[in-house]
PDB file of C-alpha atoms in Angstrom:
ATOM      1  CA  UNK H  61      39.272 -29.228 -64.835  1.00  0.00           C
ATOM      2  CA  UNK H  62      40.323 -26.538 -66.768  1.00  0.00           C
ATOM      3  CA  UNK H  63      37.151 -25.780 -68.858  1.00  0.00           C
ATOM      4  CA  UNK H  64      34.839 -26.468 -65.667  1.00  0.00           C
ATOM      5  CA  UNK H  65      37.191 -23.624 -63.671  1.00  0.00           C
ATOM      6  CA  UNK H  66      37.805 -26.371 -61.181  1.00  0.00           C
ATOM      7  CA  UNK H  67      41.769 -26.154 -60.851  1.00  0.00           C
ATOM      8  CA  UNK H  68      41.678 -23.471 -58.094  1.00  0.00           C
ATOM      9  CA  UNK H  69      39.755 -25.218 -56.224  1.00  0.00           C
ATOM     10  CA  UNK H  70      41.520 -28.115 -56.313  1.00  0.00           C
ATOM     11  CA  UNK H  71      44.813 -26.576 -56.080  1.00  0.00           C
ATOM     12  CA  UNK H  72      43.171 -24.587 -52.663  1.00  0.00           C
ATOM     13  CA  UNK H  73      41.961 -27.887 -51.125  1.00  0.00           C
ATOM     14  CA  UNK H  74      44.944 -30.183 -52.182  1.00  0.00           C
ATOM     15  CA  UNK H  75      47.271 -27.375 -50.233  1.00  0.00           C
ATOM     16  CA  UNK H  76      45.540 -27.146 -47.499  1.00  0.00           C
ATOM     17  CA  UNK H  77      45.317 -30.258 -46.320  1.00  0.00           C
ATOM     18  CA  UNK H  78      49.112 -31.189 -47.490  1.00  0.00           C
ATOM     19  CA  UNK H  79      49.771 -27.865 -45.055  1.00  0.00           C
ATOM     20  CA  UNK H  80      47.737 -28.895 -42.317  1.00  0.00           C
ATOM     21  CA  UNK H  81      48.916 -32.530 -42.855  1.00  0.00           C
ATOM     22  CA  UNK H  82      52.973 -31.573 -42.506  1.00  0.00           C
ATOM     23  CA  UNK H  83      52.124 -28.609 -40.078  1.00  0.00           C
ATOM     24  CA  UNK H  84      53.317 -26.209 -42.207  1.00  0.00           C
ATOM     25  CA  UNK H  85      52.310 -22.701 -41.119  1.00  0.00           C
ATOM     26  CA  UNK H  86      51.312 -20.663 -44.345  1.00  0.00           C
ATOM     27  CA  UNK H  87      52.126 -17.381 -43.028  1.00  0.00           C
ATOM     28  CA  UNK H  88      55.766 -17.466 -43.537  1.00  0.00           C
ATOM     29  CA  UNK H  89      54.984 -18.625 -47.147  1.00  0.00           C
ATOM     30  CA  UNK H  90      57.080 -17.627 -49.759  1.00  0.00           C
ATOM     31  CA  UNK H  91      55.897 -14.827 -52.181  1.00  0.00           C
ATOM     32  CA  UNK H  92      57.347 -16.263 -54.804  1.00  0.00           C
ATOM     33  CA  UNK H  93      55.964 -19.837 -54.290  1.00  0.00           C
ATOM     34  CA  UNK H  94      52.374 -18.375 -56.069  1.00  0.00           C
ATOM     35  CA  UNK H  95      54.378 -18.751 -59.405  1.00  0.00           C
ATOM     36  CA  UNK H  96      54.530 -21.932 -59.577  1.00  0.00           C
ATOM     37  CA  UNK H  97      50.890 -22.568 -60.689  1.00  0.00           C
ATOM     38  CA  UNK H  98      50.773 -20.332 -63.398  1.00  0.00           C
ATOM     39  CA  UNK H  99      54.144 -21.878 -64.771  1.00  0.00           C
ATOM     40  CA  UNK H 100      52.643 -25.140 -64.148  1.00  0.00           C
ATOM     41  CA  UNK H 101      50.316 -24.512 -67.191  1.00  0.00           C
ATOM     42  CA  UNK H 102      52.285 -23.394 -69.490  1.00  0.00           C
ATOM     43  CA  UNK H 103      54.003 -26.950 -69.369  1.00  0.00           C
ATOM     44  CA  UNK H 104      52.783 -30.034 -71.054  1.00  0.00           C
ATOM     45  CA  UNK H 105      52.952 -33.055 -68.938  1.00  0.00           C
ATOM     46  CA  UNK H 106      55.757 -34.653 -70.854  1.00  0.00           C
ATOM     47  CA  UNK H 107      57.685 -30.941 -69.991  1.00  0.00           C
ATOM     48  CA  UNK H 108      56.574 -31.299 -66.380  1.00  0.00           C
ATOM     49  CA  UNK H 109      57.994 -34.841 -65.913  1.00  0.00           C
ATOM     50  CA  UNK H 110      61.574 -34.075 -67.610  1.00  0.00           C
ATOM     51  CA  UNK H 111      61.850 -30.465 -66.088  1.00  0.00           C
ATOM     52  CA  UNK H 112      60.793 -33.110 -62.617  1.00  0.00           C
ATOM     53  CA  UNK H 113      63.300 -35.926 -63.332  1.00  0.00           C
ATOM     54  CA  UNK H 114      65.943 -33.308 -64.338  1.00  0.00           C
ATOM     55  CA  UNK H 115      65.984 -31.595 -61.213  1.00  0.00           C
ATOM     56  CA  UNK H 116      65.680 -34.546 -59.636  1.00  0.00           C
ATOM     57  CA  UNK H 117      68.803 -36.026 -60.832  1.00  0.00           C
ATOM     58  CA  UNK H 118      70.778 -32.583 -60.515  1.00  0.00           C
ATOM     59  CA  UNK H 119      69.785 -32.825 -57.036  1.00  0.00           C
ATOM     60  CA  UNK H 120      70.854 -36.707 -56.408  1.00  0.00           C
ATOM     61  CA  UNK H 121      74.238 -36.036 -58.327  1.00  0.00           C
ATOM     62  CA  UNK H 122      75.170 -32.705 -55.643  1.00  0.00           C
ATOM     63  CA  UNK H 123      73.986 -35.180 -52.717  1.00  0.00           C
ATOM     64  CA  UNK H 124      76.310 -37.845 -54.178  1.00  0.00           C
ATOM     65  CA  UNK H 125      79.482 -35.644 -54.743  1.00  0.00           C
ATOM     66  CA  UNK H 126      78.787 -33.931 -50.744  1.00  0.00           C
ATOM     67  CA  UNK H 127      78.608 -37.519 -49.728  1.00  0.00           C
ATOM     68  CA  UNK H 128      81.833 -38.735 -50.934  1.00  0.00           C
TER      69      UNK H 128
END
């Protein structure tokens, strides 16, 4: 995707219909949000998927300890 300059495309297309499929209204987007593709590739996809699960599990242990 890379070498055939496709991401942006595919990163345009996959939004929009994810936007337009939850309703979201892209004018009250974050400025900040644009970051996240350029940090994106900078990862490998092993980094992605532990940064991913890490988060993830941060997340579940705070919902956990509010729950009890």
């Amino acid at each position: 995707m890379i070498e055939n300059n496709l991401e942006p495309l595919v990163f345009e297309r996959s939004c929009l219909k994810l936007a337009t499929l939850f309703g979201v209204d892209a004018d009250k987007q974050r400025l900040d949000s644009v970051h996240i593709f350029s940090n994106m590739r900078r990862l490998s996809r092993i980094g992605i998927f532990s940064r991913t699960i890490r988060k993830f599990l941060r997340n579940l242990k705070k919902t956990i300890w509010v729950a009890h």
